[in-house]
Amino acid sequence: MKLTEKQKNCPYCHVKGADYHIAMIYNAPKKLIGLQPQIDGFHIFAAVGWDENLTVTSNSINYCPQCGRPLNEEKD
């Protein structure tokens, strides 16, 4: 697949640095959403609330929510 410039330079799905780093997409008080590379592929990570009301989810995704790059294909 031929990637666009936006897809080639996306800071969310081309994570640099430590493995399994969460690239934050949305970060507000008591609401966090990020893209996280894991062994089985990329996951969208969300945490809402705090302390005893904290809800955390992590779901596998096939496309970057920021640039649209397919995450299950090799990089060009």
mmCIF file of N, CA and C in Angstrom:
data_model
loop_
_atom_site.group_PDB
_atom_site.id
_atom_site.type_symbol
_atom_site.label_atom_id
_atom_site.label_comp_id
_atom_site.label_asym_id
_atom_site.label_seq_id
_atom_site.Cartn_x
_atom_site.Cartn_y
_atom_site.Cartn_z
ATOM 1 N N MET A 1 0.848 -1.183 0.000
ATOM 2 C CA MET A 1 0.000 0.000 0.000
ATOM 3 C C MET A 1 0.886 1.237 0.000
ATOM 4 N N LYS A 2 0.528 2.190 -0.812
ATOM 5 C CA LYS A 2 1.237 3.462 -0.868
ATOM 6 C C LYS A 2 0.671 4.367 0.223
ATOM 7 N N LEU A 3 1.545 4.839 1.131
ATOM 8 C CA LEU A 3 1.110 5.699 2.231
ATOM 9 C C LEU A 3 1.171 7.166 1.834
ATOM 10 N N THR A 4 0.227 7.948 2.340
ATOM 11 C CA THR A 4 0.261 9.397 2.147
ATOM 12 C C THR A 4 1.329 9.982 3.068
ATOM 13 N N GLU A 5 1.683 11.227 2.848
ATOM 14 C CA GLU A 5 2.658 11.889 3.723
ATOM 15 C C GLU A 5 2.157 11.925 5.162
ATOM 16 N N LYS A 6 0.860 12.184 5.332
ATOM 17 C CA LYS A 6 0.268 12.216 6.675
ATOM 18 C C LYS A 6 0.432 10.853 7.354
ATOM 19 N N GLN A 7 0.201 9.776 6.613
ATOM 20 C CA GLN A 7 0.325 8.428 7.178
ATOM 21 C C GLN A 7 1.784 8.066 7.471
ATOM 22 N N LYS A 8 2.706 8.495 6.600
ATOM 23 C CA LYS A 8 4.123 8.215 6.814
ATOM 24 C C LYS A 8 4.666 8.909 8.063
ATOM 25 N N ASN A 9 4.110 10.067 8.383
ATOM 26 C CA ASN A 9 4.622 10.882 9.487
ATOM 27 C C ASN A 9 3.699 10.919 10.697
ATOM 28 N N CYS A 10 2.729 10.035 10.763
ATOM 29 C CA CYS A 10 1.773 10.042 11.871
ATOM 30 C C CYS A 10 2.476 9.717 13.197
ATOM 31 N N PRO A 11 2.420 10.630 14.177
ATOM 32 C CA PRO A 11 3.076 10.370 15.457
ATOM 33 C C PRO A 11 2.313 9.369 16.331
ATOM 34 N N TYR A 12 1.118 9.005 15.938
ATOM 35 C CA TYR A 12 0.310 8.089 16.742
ATOM 36 C C TYR A 12 0.581 6.628 16.389
ATOM 37 N N CYS A 13 0.647 6.310 15.097
ATOM 38 C CA CYS A 13 0.837 4.908 14.716
ATOM 39 C C CYS A 13 2.281 4.584 14.344
ATOM 40 N N HIS A 14 3.155 5.571 14.324
ATOM 41 C CA HIS A 14 4.589 5.347 14.131
ATOM 42 C C HIS A 14 5.279 5.729 15.428
ATOM 43 N N VAL A 15 4.995 4.981 16.471
ATOM 44 C CA VAL A 15 5.475 5.280 17.815
ATOM 45 C C VAL A 15 6.990 5.133 17.865
ATOM 46 N N LYS A 16 7.638 6.148 18.394
ATOM 47 C CA LYS A 16 9.082 6.096 18.583
ATOM 48 C C LYS A 16 9.355 6.030 20.077
ATOM 49 N N GLY A 17 10.407 5.334 20.452
ATOM 50 C CA GLY A 17 10.757 5.250 21.866
ATOM 51 C C GLY A 17 10.429 3.888 22.436
ATOM 52 N N ALA A 18 10.057 3.881 23.696
ATOM 53 C CA ALA A 18 9.824 2.634 24.426
ATOM 54 C C ALA A 18 8.710 1.802 23.799
ATOM 55 N N ASP A 19 8.891 0.491 23.831
ATOM 56 C CA ASP A 19 7.835 -0.405 23.359
ATOM 57 C C ASP A 19 6.605 -0.247 24.239
ATOM 58 N N TYR A 20 5.455 -0.407 23.627
ATOM 59 C CA TYR A 20 4.163 -0.367 24.323
ATOM 60 C C TYR A 20 3.840 1.000 24.904
ATOM 61 N N HIS A 21 4.432 2.053 24.367
ATOM 62 C CA HIS A 21 4.124 3.417 24.771
ATOM 63 C C HIS A 21 2.739 3.782 24.255
ATOM 64 N N ILE A 22 1.943 4.454 25.049
ATOM 65 C CA ILE A 22 0.626 4.895 24.618
ATOM 66 C C ILE A 22 0.762 6.290 24.027
ATOM 67 N N ALA A 23 0.427 6.437 22.748
ATOM 68 C CA ALA A 23 0.424 7.741 22.093
ATOM 69 C C ALA A 23 -0.929 8.380 22.384
ATOM 70 N N MET A 24 -0.931 9.415 23.210
ATOM 71 C CA MET A 24 -2.181 10.023 23.645
ATOM 72 C C MET A 24 -2.874 10.763 22.499
ATOM 73 N N ILE A 25 -4.139 10.438 22.278
ATOM 74 C CA ILE A 25 -4.968 11.094 21.280
ATOM 75 C C ILE A 25 -5.818 12.163 21.958
ATOM 76 N N TYR A 26 -6.298 11.857 23.142
ATOM 77 C CA TYR A 26 -7.133 12.791 23.905
ATOM 78 C C TYR A 26 -6.746 12.671 25.362
ATOM 79 N N ASN A 27 -6.445 13.801 25.986
ATOM 80 C CA ASN A 27 -6.017 13.794 27.378
ATOM 81 C C ASN A 27 -6.677 14.968 28.085
ATOM 82 N N ALA A 28 -7.670 14.679 28.889
ATOM 83 C CA ALA A 28 -8.389 15.680 29.663
ATOM 84 C C ALA A 28 -8.584 15.127 31.072
ATOM 85 N N PRO A 29 -8.934 15.983 32.013
ATOM 86 C CA PRO A 29 -9.160 15.467 33.372
ATOM 87 C C PRO A 29 -10.158 14.306 33.377
ATOM 88 N N LYS A 30 -9.727 13.205 33.916
ATOM 89 C CA LYS A 30 -10.530 11.991 34.085
ATOM 90 C C LYS A 30 -10.935 11.311 32.780
ATOM 91 N N LYS A 31 -10.293 11.684 31.646
ATOM 92 C CA LYS A 31 -10.580 11.046 30.358
ATOM 93 C C LYS A 31 -9.287 10.957 29.554
ATOM 94 N N LEU A 32 -8.881 9.742 29.238
ATOM 95 C CA LEU A 32 -7.672 9.507 28.451
ATOM 96 C C LEU A 32 -7.996 8.543 27.315
ATOM 97 N N ILE A 33 -7.534 8.864 26.117
ATOM 98 C CA ILE A 33 -7.683 7.960 24.981
ATOM 99 C C ILE A 33 -6.343 7.942 24.255
ATOM 100 N N GLY A 34 -5.861 6.747 23.940
ATOM 101 C CA GLY A 34 -4.577 6.653 23.264
ATOM 102 C C GLY A 34 -4.472 5.427 22.385
ATOM 103 N N LEU A 35 -3.443 5.451 21.542
ATOM 104 C CA LEU A 35 -3.146 4.338 20.660
ATOM 105 C C LEU A 35 -1.945 3.610 21.238
ATOM 106 N N GLN A 36 -2.075 2.292 21.428
ATOM 107 C CA GLN A 36 -1.040 1.526 22.105
ATOM 108 C C GLN A 36 -0.631 0.312 21.272
ATOM 109 N N PRO A 37 0.658 0.243 20.865
ATOM 110 C CA PRO A 37 1.120 -0.971 20.187
ATOM 111 C C PRO A 37 1.282 -2.093 21.210
ATOM 112 N N GLN A 38 0.825 -3.279 20.854
ATOM 113 C CA GLN A 38 0.978 -4.441 21.716
ATOM 114 C C GLN A 38 1.487 -5.596 20.865
ATOM 115 N N ILE A 39 1.792 -6.702 21.468
ATOM 116 C CA ILE A 39 2.343 -7.855 20.752
ATOM 117 C C ILE A 39 1.410 -8.309 19.630
ATOM 118 N N ASP A 40 0.115 -8.272 19.862
ATOM 119 C CA ASP A 40 -0.847 -8.754 18.863
ATOM 120 C C ASP A 40 -1.340 -7.664 17.922
ATOM 121 N N GLY A 41 -0.742 -6.487 17.929
ATOM 122 C CA GLY A 41 -1.157 -5.386 17.062
ATOM 123 C C GLY A 41 -1.481 -4.142 17.874
ATOM 124 N N PHE A 42 -2.102 -3.179 17.234
ATOM 125 C CA PHE A 42 -2.446 -1.927 17.910
ATOM 126 C C PHE A 42 -3.783 -2.038 18.629
ATOM 127 N N HIS A 43 -3.879 -1.328 19.747
ATOM 128 C CA HIS A 43 -5.112 -1.254 20.521
ATOM 129 C C HIS A 43 -5.449 0.203 20.784
ATOM 130 N N ILE A 44 -6.740 0.481 20.858
ATOM 131 C CA ILE A 44 -7.189 1.791 21.315
ATOM 132 C C ILE A 44 -7.415 1.643 22.813
ATOM 133 N N PHE A 45 -6.812 2.514 23.585
ATOM 134 C CA PHE A 45 -6.837 2.454 25.048
ATOM 135 C C PHE A 45 -7.659 3.638 25.550
ATOM 136 N N ALA A 46 -8.558 3.393 26.475
ATOM 137 C CA ALA A 46 -9.363 4.464 27.061
ATOM 138 C C ALA A 46 -9.476 4.268 28.565
ATOM 139 N N ALA A 47 -9.346 5.359 29.296
ATOM 140 C CA ALA A 47 -9.535 5.355 30.750
ATOM 141 C C ALA A 47 -10.437 6.536 31.089
ATOM 142 N N VAL A 48 -11.514 6.252 31.788
ATOM 143 C CA VAL A 48 -12.479 7.282 32.161
ATOM 144 C C VAL A 48 -12.743 7.177 33.647
ATOM 145 N N GLY A 49 -12.757 8.311 34.324
ATOM 146 C CA GLY A 49 -13.005 8.338 35.765
ATOM 147 C C GLY A 49 -11.696 8.284 36.525
ATOM 148 N N TRP A 50 -11.782 8.170 37.806
ATOM 149 C CA TRP A 50 -10.597 8.091 38.659
ATOM 150 C C TRP A 50 -10.909 7.280 39.894
ATOM 151 N N ASP A 51 -9.886 6.809 40.549
ATOM 152 C CA ASP A 51 -9.983 6.059 41.802
ATOM 153 C C ASP A 51 -10.956 4.898 41.691
ATOM 154 N N GLU A 52 -11.949 4.815 42.571
ATOM 155 C CA GLU A 52 -12.856 3.664 42.586
ATOM 156 C C GLU A 52 -13.833 3.665 41.413
ATOM 157 N N ASN A 53 -13.954 4.778 40.687
ATOM 158 C CA ASN A 53 -14.861 4.863 39.536
ATOM 159 C C ASN A 53 -14.131 4.736 38.199
ATOM 160 N N LEU A 54 -12.888 4.285 38.215
ATOM 161 C CA LEU A 54 -12.082 4.181 37.002
ATOM 162 C C LEU A 54 -12.559 3.029 36.120
ATOM 163 N N THR A 55 -12.753 3.321 34.835
ATOM 164 C CA THR A 55 -13.090 2.318 33.835
ATOM 165 C C THR A 55 -12.005 2.349 32.768
ATOM 166 N N VAL A 56 -11.388 1.215 32.501
ATOM 167 C CA VAL A 56 -10.313 1.121 31.518
ATOM 168 C C VAL A 56 -10.688 0.067 30.485
ATOM 169 N N THR A 57 -10.519 0.414 29.207
ATOM 170 C CA THR A 57 -10.764 -0.544 28.138
ATOM 171 C C THR A 57 -9.594 -0.504 27.153
ATOM 172 N N SER A 58 -9.374 -1.611 26.478
ATOM 173 C CA SER A 58 -8.350 -1.708 25.450
ATOM 174 C C SER A 58 -8.869 -2.669 24.392
ATOM 175 N N ASN A 59 -9.054 -2.170 23.176
ATOM 176 C CA ASN A 59 -9.602 -2.988 22.103
ATOM 177 C C ASN A 59 -8.697 -2.952 20.884
ATOM 178 N N SER A 60 -8.545 -4.085 20.227
ATOM 179 C CA SER A 60 -7.744 -4.197 19.016
ATOM 180 C C SER A 60 -8.396 -3.390 17.895
ATOM 181 N N ILE A 61 -7.547 -2.700 17.086
ATOM 182 C CA ILE A 61 -8.064 -1.928 15.960
ATOM 183 C C ILE A 61 -7.250 -2.244 14.710
ATOM 184 N N ASN A 62 -7.825 -1.989 13.540
ATOM 185 C CA ASN A 62 -7.174 -2.292 12.265
ATOM 186 C C ASN A 62 -6.657 -1.062 11.536
ATOM 187 N N TYR A 63 -7.144 0.134 11.891
ATOM 188 C CA TYR A 63 -6.753 1.372 11.238
ATOM 189 C C TYR A 63 -6.403 2.414 12.285
ATOM 190 N N CYS A 64 -5.434 3.264 11.985
ATOM 191 C CA CYS A 64 -5.081 4.358 12.888
ATOM 192 C C CYS A 64 -6.242 5.344 12.923
ATOM 193 N N PRO A 65 -6.729 5.711 14.107
ATOM 194 C CA PRO A 65 -7.853 6.640 14.193
ATOM 195 C C PRO A 65 -7.476 8.071 13.811
ATOM 196 N N GLN A 66 -6.183 8.370 13.690
ATOM 197 C CA GLN A 66 -5.747 9.729 13.363
ATOM 198 C C GLN A 66 -5.429 9.912 11.881
ATOM 199 N N CYS A 67 -4.814 8.914 11.237
ATOM 200 C CA CYS A 67 -4.417 9.090 9.835
ATOM 201 C C CYS A 67 -5.081 8.097 8.881
ATOM 202 N N GLY A 68 -5.686 7.045 9.414
ATOM 203 C CA GLY A 68 -6.372 6.062 8.576
ATOM 204 C C GLY A 68 -5.496 4.960 8.015
ATOM 205 N N ARG A 69 -4.202 4.911 8.393
ATOM 206 C CA ARG A 69 -3.297 3.884 7.885
ATOM 207 C C ARG A 69 -3.727 2.507 8.372
ATOM 208 N N PRO A 70 -3.785 1.508 7.458
ATOM 209 C CA PRO A 70 -4.067 0.145 7.899
ATOM 210 C C PRO A 70 -2.949 -0.322 8.831
ATOM 211 N N LEU A 71 -3.298 -0.821 9.991
ATOM 212 C CA LEU A 71 -2.297 -1.209 10.993
ATOM 213 C C LEU A 71 -1.894 -2.675 10.879
ATOM 214 N N ASN A 72 -2.563 -3.439 10.016
ATOM 215 C CA ASN A 72 -2.256 -4.855 9.890
ATOM 216 C C ASN A 72 -1.394 -5.137 8.657
ATOM 217 N N GLU A 73 -0.879 -4.079 7.997
ATOM 218 C CA GLU A 73 -0.020 -4.259 6.837
ATOM 219 C C GLU A 73 1.393 -3.816 7.163
ATOM 220 N N GLU A 74 2.352 -4.319 6.400
ATOM 221 C CA GLU A 74 3.745 -3.916 6.566
ATOM 222 C C GLU A 74 3.892 -2.457 6.160
ATOM 223 N N LYS A 75 4.828 -1.760 6.817
ATOM 224 C CA LYS A 75 5.109 -0.372 6.480
ATOM 225 C C LYS A 75 5.814 -0.295 5.137
ATOM 226 N N ASP A 76 5.477 0.734 4.359
ATOM 227 C CA ASP A 76 6.177 0.993 3.087
ATOM 228 C C ASP A 76 7.327 1.933 3.324
#
